[in-house]
CSV table of C-alpha atoms and ligand atoms in Angstrom, one decimal:
chain,number,residue,atom,x,y,z
D,1,MET,CA,-5.8,-11.3,-6.5
D,2,GLN,CA,-1.9,-9.9,-5.7
D,3,ASP,CA,0.9,-11.2,-7.6
D,4,ARG,CA,2.7,-14.1,-5.5
D,5,HIS,CA,6.5,-13.3,-4.7
D,6,ALA,CA,9.6,-16.1,-5.8
D,7,VAL,CA,12.9,-16.3,-5.6
D,8,ILE,CA,15.3,-18.4,-7.3
D,9,ILE,CA,18.7,-19.3,-5.7
D,10,GLY,CA,21.2,-19.3,-8.6
D,11,GLY,CA,21.3,-17.4,-11.8
D,12,GLY,CA,22.5,-20.9,-13.9
D,13,ILE,CA,20.8,-22.3,-17.1
D,14,ILE,CA,18.7,-23.9,-13.9
D,15,GLY,CA,17.7,-20.3,-12.0
D,16,LEU,CA,16.9,-19.0,-14.9
D,17,ALA,CA,14.2,-21.8,-17.4
D,18,ILE,CA,12.6,-21.6,-14.4
D,19,ALA,CA,12.7,-17.9,-13.3
D,20,PHE,CA,11.6,-17.3,-17.5
D,21,GLU,CA,9.5,-20.1,-16.7
D,22,LEU,CA,7.6,-19.3,-13.4
D,23,ALA,CA,7.3,-15.0,-14.7
D,24,GLN,CA,5.5,-17.0,-18.3
D,25,MET,CA,2.9,-18.0,-16.3
D,26,GLY,CA,1.6,-14.7,-14.6
D,27,GLY,CA,0.6,-13.9,-11.3
D,28,TRP,CA,4.5,-13.9,-9.9
D,29,GLN,CA,6.7,-11.7,-8.7
D,30,VAL,CA,10.5,-13.3,-9.8
D,31,ALA,CA,13.9,-12.5,-8.5
D,32,VAL,CA,17.1,-14.7,-9.3
D,33,VAL,CA,19.7,-14.0,-6.5
D,34,GLU,CA,23.5,-14.5,-7.4
D,35,ARG,CA,26.4,-14.5,-5.6
D,36,HIS,CA,28.6,-13.8,-9.0
D,37,ARG,CA,27.4,-13.3,-12.9
D,38,VAL,CA,24.5,-15.0,-14.7
D,39,GLY,CA,25.2,-18.4,-16.6
D,40,ALA,CA,29.1,-18.4,-14.8
D,41,GLY,CA,28.4,-21.1,-12.5
D,42,THR,CA,29.4,-24.4,-14.0
D,43,THR,CA,26.9,-24.1,-16.9
D,44,ALA,CA,29.8,-21.3,-18.5
D,45,LYS,CA,31.9,-24.2,-18.6
D,46,ALA,CA,29.8,-27.0,-19.7
D,47,THR,CA,30.3,-28.5,-23.9
D,48,GLY,CA,26.8,-28.3,-24.3
D,49,GLY,CA,26.7,-32.3,-25.3
D,50,ILE,CA,22.7,-32.4,-25.9
D,51,ARG,CA,21.7,-35.9,-26.2
D,52,THR,CA,18.7,-38.3,-24.9
D,53,GLN,CA,20.5,-41.8,-24.6
D,54,PHE,CA,19.5,-42.2,-20.5
D,55,SER,CA,19.3,-45.2,-18.6
D,56,THR,CA,16.3,-44.3,-16.9
D,57,GLU,CA,13.3,-43.4,-18.8
D,58,ALA,CA,12.7,-39.5,-16.0
D,59,ASN,CA,16.4,-38.9,-17.5
D,60,VAL,CA,15.2,-39.8,-21.4
D,61,GLN,CA,12.0,-37.8,-20.7
D,62,LEU,CA,13.6,-34.8,-19.6
D,63,ALA,CA,16.3,-34.4,-22.1
D,64,LEU,CA,13.9,-35.2,-24.8
D,65,LEU,CA,11.8,-32.8,-23.5
D,66,GLY,CA,14.5,-30.5,-23.4
D,67,ARG,CA,16.1,-31.5,-27.1
D,68,GLU,CA,12.7,-30.3,-28.2
D,69,ARG,CA,13.0,-27.3,-26.7
D,70,PHE,CA,16.1,-26.1,-28.0
D,71,ALA,CA,15.1,-27.2,-30.7
D,72,HIS,CA,12.8,-24.3,-31.4
D,73,TRP,CA,14.3,-22.2,-29.0
D,74,GLN,CA,14.0,-19.2,-30.8
D,75,ASP,CA,9.9,-19.3,-30.0
D,76,ILE,CA,10.0,-20.1,-27.1
D,77,TYR,CA,13.3,-17.4,-25.4
D,78,GLY,CA,14.6,-15.8,-28.5
D,79,GLY,CA,18.2,-16.0,-29.6
D,80,ASP,CA,20.0,-18.7,-30.3
D,81,PRO,CA,21.4,-21.3,-28.4
D,82,ARG,CA,23.5,-23.2,-31.5
D,83,PHE,CA,21.7,-26.1,-31.4
D,84,GLN,CA,23.7,-28.5,-34.1
D,85,ARG,CA,21.9,-31.9,-34.4
D,86,ILE,CA,25.4,-33.7,-34.9
D,87,GLY,CA,24.8,-36.9,-33.6
D,88,TYR,CA,25.5,-39.4,-30.4
D,89,LEU,CA,27.7,-41.8,-30.5
D,90,PHE,CA,28.9,-44.2,-27.3
D,91,PHE,CA,30.7,-47.1,-28.3
D,92,SER,CA,33.0,-50.3,-26.5
D,93,ALA,CA,35.2,-52.3,-27.0
D,94,ARG,CA,34.3,-54.5,-23.9
D,95,ALA,CA,31.7,-57.0,-24.7
D,96,ASP,CA,30.0,-57.1,-21.2
D,97,GLN,CA,29.5,-53.1,-22.2
D,98,ALA,CA,28.4,-54.2,-25.5
D,99,GLU,CA,25.2,-56.2,-24.0
D,100,VAL,CA,24.9,-52.9,-21.6
D,101,LEU,CA,24.9,-50.7,-25.1
D,102,ARG,CA,22.6,-52.7,-26.5
D,103,ARG,CA,20.1,-53.4,-23.5
D,104,GLY,CA,20.6,-49.7,-22.8
D,105,ALA,CA,19.1,-49.6,-26.6
D,106,GLU,CA,16.1,-51.1,-26.4
D,107,ARG,CA,15.7,-49.8,-23.6
D,108,GLN,CA,15.3,-45.6,-24.5
D,109,ARG,CA,13.7,-47.2,-28.0
D,110,ARG,CA,10.1,-48.2,-25.8
D,111,TRP,CA,11.2,-45.0,-23.9
D,112,GLY,CA,10.7,-43.0,-27.7
D,113,VAL,CA,14.4,-42.5,-28.8
D,114,ASP,CA,15.4,-43.4,-32.1
D,115,VAL,CA,18.7,-44.9,-31.1
D,116,SER,CA,20.8,-47.2,-33.4
D,117,VAL,CA,23.0,-49.9,-33.0
D,118,VAL,CA,25.8,-49.1,-34.6
D,119,GLU,CA,28.4,-52.1,-35.9
D,120,PRO,CA,32.2,-51.1,-36.3
D,121,ALA,CA,32.0,-50.5,-39.6
D,122,GLU,CA,29.2,-48.5,-39.0
D,123,MET,CA,30.6,-46.3,-36.7
D,124,ALA,CA,34.3,-45.5,-39.3
D,125,GLY,CA,31.6,-44.3,-41.5
D,126,LEU,CA,30.3,-41.9,-38.3
D,127,VAL,CA,33.5,-40.8,-37.7
D,128,PRO,CA,36.5,-40.4,-40.0
D,129,HIS,CA,40.1,-41.4,-38.1
D,130,MET,CA,38.3,-42.8,-35.1
D,131,THR,CA,39.9,-46.2,-34.6
D,132,THR,CA,37.2,-49.1,-34.2
D,133,GLU,CA,38.4,-52.4,-35.7
D,134,ASP,CA,38.8,-52.8,-31.7
D,135,LEU,CA,35.6,-51.7,-30.8
D,136,ALA,CA,32.6,-54.2,-29.9
D,137,VAL,CA,29.4,-51.7,-30.3
D,138,GLY,CA,27.8,-48.6,-31.1
D,139,THR,CA,24.5,-46.4,-30.3
D,140,PHE,CA,23.7,-43.7,-32.4
D,141,THR,CA,21.2,-41.0,-31.9
D,142,GLU,CA,21.9,-39.1,-35.4
D,143,SER,CA,18.9,-35.8,-33.3
D,144,ASP,CA,21.1,-34.9,-30.6
D,145,GLY,CA,24.2,-32.8,-31.0
D,146,LEU,CA,25.3,-29.8,-29.1
D,147,GLY,CA,24.9,-26.4,-28.0
D,148,ASP,CA,26.6,-23.8,-26.6
D,149,PRO,CA,26.0,-23.4,-23.1
D,150,GLY,CA,27.2,-19.1,-22.9
D,151,ALA,CA,25.2,-18.3,-25.9
D,152,ALA,CA,22.1,-20.0,-24.4
D,153,ALA,CA,22.1,-18.5,-20.6
D,154,ALA,CA,23.0,-15.5,-22.9
D,155,ALA,CA,19.8,-15.8,-24.6
D,156,LEU,CA,17.5,-16.8,-21.2
D,157,GLU,CA,19.1,-13.3,-19.1
D,158,SER,CA,17.2,-11.1,-21.4
D,159,ALA,CA,14.1,-13.6,-22.0
D,160,CYS,CA,14.1,-13.4,-18.1
D,161,ARG,CA,14.3,-9.6,-18.3
D,162,ARG,CA,12.0,-9.1,-20.7
D,163,ALA,CA,9.6,-11.2,-18.4
D,164,GLY,CA,9.8,-9.1,-16.1
D,165,VAL,CA,12.4,-10.9,-13.7
D,166,ALA,CA,14.4,-8.9,-11.6
D,167,ILE,CA,18.0,-10.7,-10.9
D,168,HIS,CA,20.6,-9.7,-8.4
D,169,GLU,CA,24.1,-10.0,-9.1
D,170,GLY,CA,26.8,-10.6,-7.5
D,171,GLU,CA,24.8,-11.3,-4.5
D,172,ASP,CA,25.7,-14.4,-1.7
D,173,VAL,CA,22.2,-16.7,-0.4
D,174,ARG,CA,23.9,-17.3,3.1
D,175,ALA,CA,20.3,-18.5,4.7
D,176,ILE,CA,17.1,-19.8,3.5
D,177,GLU,CA,14.8,-18.3,5.5
D,178,LEU,CA,11.8,-20.0,7.6
D,179,ASN,CA,9.1,-19.0,9.6
D,180,GLY,CA,7.8,-21.2,12.5
D,181,ALA,CA,6.7,-23.3,10.9
D,182,GLY,CA,8.4,-23.6,8.4
D,183,GLU,CA,7.9,-22.7,5.8
D,184,ALA,CA,10.0,-20.9,3.2
D,185,VAL,CA,9.7,-16.5,3.1
D,186,GLY,CA,12.7,-15.6,2.3
D,187,VAL,CA,16.6,-15.8,1.7
D,188,GLY,CA,19.0,-13.2,3.2
D,189,THR,CA,22.3,-12.3,1.8
D,190,ALA,CA,26.3,-11.2,2.8
D,191,SER,CA,25.0,-7.5,2.1
D,192,GLY,CA,22.6,-8.0,4.6
D,193,ARG,CA,19.6,-7.9,1.8
D,194,ARG,CA,17.1,-9.9,2.8
D,195,LEU,CA,14.4,-10.8,-0.4
D,196,PHE,CA,10.7,-11.5,0.9
D,197,GLY,CA,10.0,-14.6,-1.2
D,198,GLU,CA,6.3,-17.6,-0.1
D,199,VAL,CA,8.1,-19.6,-2.5
D,200,VAL,CA,12.3,-19.8,-2.6
D,201,VAL,CA,14.0,-22.5,-5.1
D,202,VAL,CA,17.7,-23.4,-4.5
D,203,ALA,CA,19.4,-23.6,-8.0
D,204,THR,CA,22.9,-23.4,-6.8
D,205,GLY,CA,24.7,-26.3,-8.7
D,206,ALA,CA,27.5,-27.7,-7.1
D,207,TRP,CA,26.9,-25.4,-4.4
D,208,THR,CA,24.1,-26.8,-3.0
D,209,ALA,CA,24.8,-28.8,0.0
D,210,PRO,CA,26.4,-26.3,2.2
D,211,LEU,CA,23.6,-23.8,1.5
D,212,MET,CA,20.9,-26.4,2.6
D,213,GLU,CA,22.5,-28.3,5.2
D,214,PRO,CA,21.2,-25.9,8.1
D,215,LEU,CA,17.8,-26.6,7.3
D,216,GLY,CA,18.7,-30.7,8.4
D,217,PHE,CA,18.3,-31.8,4.6
D,218,LEU,CA,20.6,-33.9,3.2
D,219,ALA,CA,20.9,-33.2,-0.1
D,220,PRO,CA,24.1,-35.1,-1.5
D,221,ILE,CA,25.6,-33.0,-4.4
D,222,ALA,CA,29.2,-33.5,-4.8
D,223,PRO,CA,31.2,-30.8,-6.0
D,224,HIS,CA,33.1,-32.5,-9.3
D,225,ARG,CA,36.1,-31.0,-11.6
D,226,ARG,CA,35.9,-32.1,-14.9
D,227,GLN,CA,39.0,-30.6,-17.2
D,228,VAL,CA,38.2,-29.8,-20.8
D,229,TYR,CA,41.3,-29.4,-23.3
D,230,ARG,CA,40.8,-27.5,-27.2
D,231,THR,CA,43.1,-28.3,-29.9
D,232,GLY,CA,44.3,-26.5,-32.4
D,233,PRO,CA,42.9,-27.2,-36.3
D,234,VAL,CA,44.4,-30.6,-37.2
D,235,ALA,CA,44.7,-31.2,-40.7
D,236,GLU,CA,43.1,-33.8,-42.3
D,237,TRP,CA,40.2,-33.3,-38.9
D,238,PRO,CA,36.8,-33.7,-40.3
D,239,PRO,CA,34.4,-30.6,-39.7
D,240,VAL,CA,31.9,-31.9,-38.3
D,241,ILE,CA,31.4,-35.6,-36.2
D,242,PRO,CA,29.1,-37.1,-33.4
D,243,LEU,CA,29.9,-36.3,-29.8
D,244,ALA,CA,31.9,-39.4,-29.8
D,245,VAL,CA,31.8,-41.0,-25.7
D,246,ASP,CA,34.3,-43.9,-25.9
D,247,LEU,CA,31.9,-45.9,-22.5
D,248,ASP,CA,35.7,-47.8,-21.4
D,249,THR,CA,38.0,-45.5,-20.7
D,250,GLY,CA,35.1,-41.7,-20.3
D,251,LEU,CA,37.0,-40.0,-22.7
D,252,TYR,CA,35.0,-37.5,-25.3
D,253,CYS,CA,35.7,-35.8,-28.2
D,254,HIS,CA,34.3,-33.4,-30.9
D,255,SER,CA,34.9,-31.2,-33.3
D,256,ASP,CA,35.0,-27.4,-33.4
D,257,GLY,CA,36.1,-26.1,-36.7
D,258,ALA,CA,39.6,-27.3,-38.4
D,259,ALA,CA,40.1,-28.1,-33.8
D,260,VAL,CA,39.4,-30.6,-31.7
D,261,VAL,CA,37.3,-30.2,-28.3
D,262,PHE,CA,38.3,-33.4,-25.8
D,263,GLY,CA,38.0,-34.3,-22.4
D,264,GLY,CA,36.2,-36.6,-19.7
D,265,GLY,CA,37.5,-39.9,-18.6
D,266,ASP,CA,37.6,-38.7,-14.3
D,267,ARG,CA,35.1,-40.3,-12.6
D,268,HIS,CA,38.5,-41.6,-10.2
D,269,VAL,CA,39.2,-37.0,-9.4
D,270,ALA,CA,38.3,-37.2,-6.0
D,271,PRO,CA,34.9,-33.9,-5.4
D,272,GLY,CA,36.2,-30.3,-4.0
D,273,PHE,CA,35.9,-27.1,-5.4
D,274,ASP,CA,39.4,-26.8,-7.0
D,275,GLU,CA,38.0,-25.3,-10.7
D,276,VAL,CA,42.0,-23.8,-11.9
D,277,PRO,CA,42.8,-25.5,-15.0
D,278,GLN,CA,45.4,-27.7,-15.0
D,279,PRO,CA,47.1,-28.3,-18.3
D,280,ALA,CA,49.7,-30.4,-17.4
D,281,ASP,CA,46.7,-33.6,-16.6
D,282,VAL,CA,46.7,-33.5,-19.9
D,283,VAL,CA,48.6,-36.7,-19.9
D,284,ARG,CA,46.7,-38.8,-18.2
D,285,LEU,CA,44.6,-39.1,-21.1
D,286,ALA,CA,47.3,-39.6,-23.7
D,287,ASP,CA,47.4,-43.3,-24.1
D,288,PRO,CA,43.6,-44.0,-24.4
D,289,LEU,CA,42.6,-41.1,-27.2
D,290,MET,CA,45.7,-41.4,-29.5
D,291,HIS,CA,44.8,-44.6,-29.4
D,292,ARG,CA,41.5,-43.9,-30.7
D,293,TRP,CA,42.3,-41.1,-32.6
D,294,PRO,CA,45.5,-41.2,-33.4
D,295,LEU,CA,45.9,-37.6,-35.6
D,296,LEU,CA,45.9,-36.2,-32.3
D,297,GLN,CA,49.6,-37.0,-31.7
D,298,ALA,CA,50.3,-33.7,-33.9
D,299,ALA,CA,47.1,-31.6,-31.9
D,300,PRO,CA,49.2,-29.0,-30.5
D,301,ILE,CA,46.6,-28.6,-26.8
D,302,VAL,CA,45.8,-24.3,-27.0
D,303,GLN,CA,43.0,-24.1,-23.9
D,304,THR,CA,42.5,-26.2,-21.0
D,305,TRP,CA,39.4,-25.2,-18.1
D,306,ALA,CA,38.0,-27.0,-15.7
D,307,GLY,CA,34.3,-27.0,-13.7
D,308,LEU,CA,32.1,-28.6,-11.3
D,309,ARG,CA,29.9,-31.0,-12.1
D,310,GLU,CA,26.8,-31.7,-9.9
D,311,MET,CA,26.9,-35.5,-8.7
D,312,THR,CA,24.2,-37.1,-6.9
D,313,PRO,CA,24.9,-41.0,-5.9
D,314,ASP,CA,22.7,-41.3,-8.4
D,315,ASP,CA,23.1,-39.1,-11.1
D,316,HIS,CA,20.1,-37.5,-11.2
D,317,GLY,CA,18.9,-34.3,-10.2
D,318,LEU,CA,17.1,-33.5,-7.5
D,319,VAL,CA,13.8,-31.5,-8.6
D,320,GLY,CA,10.6,-30.4,-6.5
D,321,PRO,CA,9.6,-29.8,-3.2
D,322,VAL,CA,11.9,-29.9,-0.1
D,323,PRO,CA,10.1,-31.8,2.8
D,324,GLY,CA,8.8,-30.2,5.8
D,325,HIS,CA,9.5,-27.0,4.1
D,326,PRO,CA,6.9,-25.4,2.1
D,327,GLY,CA,7.4,-23.5,-0.1
D,328,LEU,CA,10.6,-24.7,-0.6
D,329,PHE,CA,12.2,-25.7,-4.1
D,330,ILE,CA,15.0,-27.8,-5.1
D,331,ALA,CA,16.6,-28.2,-8.5
D,332,ALA,CA,20.0,-28.8,-8.4
D,333,GLY,CA,22.2,-31.9,-8.8
D,334,PHE,CA,22.4,-33.3,-12.7
D,335,SER,CA,24.8,-34.8,-12.7
D,336,GLY,CA,26.4,-33.3,-15.9
D,337,HIS,CA,23.7,-33.5,-17.7
D,338,GLY,CA,21.9,-30.1,-16.5
D,339,PHE,CA,22.2,-28.3,-19.7
D,340,MET,CA,20.0,-30.4,-22.0
D,341,GLN,CA,17.1,-30.6,-19.4
D,342,ALA,CA,17.5,-27.1,-18.0
D,343,PRO,CA,14.2,-25.9,-20.3
D,344,ALA,CA,12.9,-29.3,-19.7
D,345,VAL,CA,13.4,-28.3,-16.1
D,346,GLY,CA,12.0,-24.9,-15.7
D,347,LEU,CA,8.3,-25.8,-17.1
D,348,VAL,CA,8.4,-28.9,-14.8
D,349,MET,CA,9.2,-26.5,-12.0
D,350,ALA,CA,7.0,-24.1,-12.5
D,351,ALA,CA,4.2,-26.9,-13.0
D,352,LEU,CA,4.8,-28.6,-9.4
D,353,ILE,CA,5.4,-24.5,-8.0
D,354,ALA,CA,2.3,-23.8,-9.4
D,355,GLY,CA,0.8,-26.8,-8.0
D,356,ALA,CA,0.2,-28.3,-11.0
D,357,ALA,CA,1.1,-32.0,-12.6
D,358,PRO,CA,4.1,-31.9,-14.9
D,359,PRO,CA,4.5,-32.6,-18.4
D,360,VAL,CA,7.1,-35.3,-16.9
D,361,ASP,CA,7.0,-37.7,-14.4
D,362,MET,CA,9.6,-36.8,-11.4
D,363,ALA,CA,9.3,-39.7,-8.9
D,364,ALA,CA,12.9,-40.4,-9.5
D,365,LEU,CA,14.2,-36.9,-9.1
D,366,ASP,CA,12.1,-36.6,-6.0
D,367,PRO,CA,14.4,-34.7,-3.5
D,368,GLY,CA,13.3,-36.9,-0.7
D,369,ARG,CA,15.0,-39.4,-1.8
D,370,PHE,CA,18.7,-38.9,0.3
D,371,GLN,CA,17.5,-38.3,3.3
D,372,GLY,CA,17.2,-42.3,4.2
D,373,GLN,CA,19.6,-44.5,2.7
D,374,ALA,CA,21.0,-43.6,-0.9
D,375,ARG,CA,19.5,-45.6,-4.3
D,376,ALA,CA,21.9,-47.4,-5.6
D,377,LYS,CA,23.2,-47.0,-8.6
D,378,GLU,CA,20.6,-47.9,-12.6
D,379,GLU,CA,22.5,-49.3,-15.7
D,380,GLN,CA,24.6,-45.8,-15.6
D,381,TYR,CA,26.2,-44.2,-19.0
D,382,VAL,CA,29.4,-43.4,-17.3
D,383,PHE,CA,32.0,-40.6,-18.4
Z,401,LIG,C1,33.2,-29.3,-18.3
Z,401,LIG,C2,32.0,-29.5,-18.5
Z,401,LIG,C3,31.4,-30.2,-19.0
Z,401,LIG,C4,30.1,-30.4,-19.4
Z,401,LIG,N1,29.1,-30.9,-20.3
Z,401,LIG,C5,27.9,-31.0,-20.3
Z,401,LIG,C6,27.1,-31.4,-21.4
Z,401,LIG,O1,28.0,-31.6,-22.0
Z,401,LIG,N2,26.0,-31.0,-21.5
Z,401,LIG,C7,24.8,-31.1,-20.0
Z,401,LIG,O2,24.0,-31.2,-20.2
Z,401,LIG,N3,25.8,-30.9,-19.7
Z,401,LIG,C8,26.7,-30.4,-19.4
Z,401,LIG,N4,28.0,-30.1,-17.9
Z,401,LIG,C9,27.1,-30.1,-16.5
Z,401,LIG,C10,26.3,-28.7,-16.6
Z,401,LIG,O3,27.1,-27.6,-17.0
Z,401,LIG,C11,25.3,-28.6,-15.5
Z,401,LIG,O4,24.8,-30.0,-15.1
Z,401,LIG,C12,24.6,-27.1,-15.6
Z,401,LIG,O5,25.4,-26.5,-15.8
Z,401,LIG,C13,24.1,-27.4,-14.1
Z,401,LIG,O6,23.7,-25.8,-14.0
Z,401,LIG,P1,23.0,-24.8,-13.4
Z,401,LIG,O7,21.8,-24.2,-13.0
Z,401,LIG,O8,22.4,-26.3,-12.1
Z,401,LIG,O9,24.1,-24.6,-11.6
Z,401,LIG,P2,25.6,-23.5,-12.1
Z,401,LIG,O10,25.4,-22.7,-14.0
Z,401,LIG,O11,26.6,-23.4,-11.6
Z,401,LIG,O12,24.8,-22.7,-11.9
Z,401,LIG,C14,24.8,-22.1,-10.0
Z,401,LIG,C15,24.7,-20.7,-9.8
Z,401,LIG,O13,24.1,-20.7,-8.1
Z,401,LIG,C16,25.0,-19.7,-7.9
Z,401,LIG,N5,24.8,-19.7,-6.2
Z,401,LIG,C17,26.1,-21.3,-5.3
Z,401,LIG,N6,25.7,-20.5,-4.6
Z,401,LIG,C18,25.6,-19.6,-4.6
Z,401,LIG,C19,24.8,-18.7,-3.1
Z,401,LIG,N7,24.6,-19.0,-1.6
Z,401,LIG,N8,23.6,-17.8,-3.4
Z,401,LIG,C20,24.2,-16.9,-4.7
Z,401,LIG,N9,24.5,-17.9,-5.6
Z,401,LIG,C21,24.7,-19.2,-5.5
Z,401,LIG,C22,26.3,-19.8,-8.9
Z,401,LIG,O14,27.6,-18.7,-9.4
Z,401,LIG,C23,25.8,-20.5,-10.2
Z,401,LIG,O15,25.9,-19.4,-10.7
Z,401,LIG,C24,29.4,-30.1,-18.4
Z,401,LIG,C25,30.0,-29.4,-16.7
Z,401,LIG,C26,31.0,-29.5,-16.7
Z,401,LIG,C27,31.4,-29.2,-15.7
């Protein structure tokens, strides 16, 4: 039987993971078309958090499968994504939010997450030098942690090339081409190139909505700027702490050797494509940051970067076939957790494209769910 052709638009961690799995299955000629350099989009800006604490079962199952594959990365893809199980701690000082955390932990345990509820004294042990007296409760997952998105994307790119994937960089896809029956037949790029594929996968992250608009398909993925700061060395700061998230302010931080990386607290930022770092914005975070981590008062900030999280109205990705267009698939809008879910999304998408049952039930991430009324948000961990 002749090979089938798949064109994947977008060479971020998601597009690369899908390309690898498809190429591994055999019977597919796979091409990735990337307008810049692979891995240089939102993936390059990610913190690298890998967590299994989520408010919905679909996200938990994707995260569990993703984490499992990060743990066995070298055997599966080769290379090293530098996954460290430093743990993940969510906490709150508010009684109502504490209840959300307790209920969340109960649900997560039913879904297979090894999460424990921790009291302030225990949190003080987990994150030395953090102000914990005013906290109500926290939830902690010891097996979660942090990976290196740049290293992971580079390893996946190499894995794709070894598996025979053709990678076209510097090619900006301007149109998804359909035949008269509305089936996907390929893509056209700004340079006038046309790539044929009976399967086309849209993995364009924060830049997805404008690409889908001409097809009349609503992909409500808003580019949402997140800025991250790295300090210089901070005396007495422990070299390893769990990735700690303050649910009341949205602030998060983790160690980076003797330095500290922090960010978040930005849900109010209006959507837009501006990624230019604004180091002075750190003043907005100063009070909550100094309150929670007083040691940071004297810390110089040596690096600031910004990237675009790809937010959907319900904070879930759009994963699967695009209704009305046979052969057209989407995997985008992971709402700030696409790095950790990418290895699972690769498997899920390869199964869906091959017409097989995916390893995780994807009903909650159905791409067609926004064509009518957008669903209300679930009880979320918002940061
Ligand atoms: C500051 C920050 C921190 C984050 N922290 C975490 C974290 O801790 N954990 C986590 O899991 N996630 C995190 N994320 C989210 C994570 O980075 C994303 O969910 C993930 O990288 C999405 O991958 P992607 O492949 O869908 O998108 P991208 O990496 O953006 O890839 C999409 C690619 O498509 C290309 N493209 C777009 N349009 C076209 C076109 N028309 N033609 C050709 N190519 C096109 C782009 O150039 C880009 O390379 C964070 C994001 C930010 C900004």
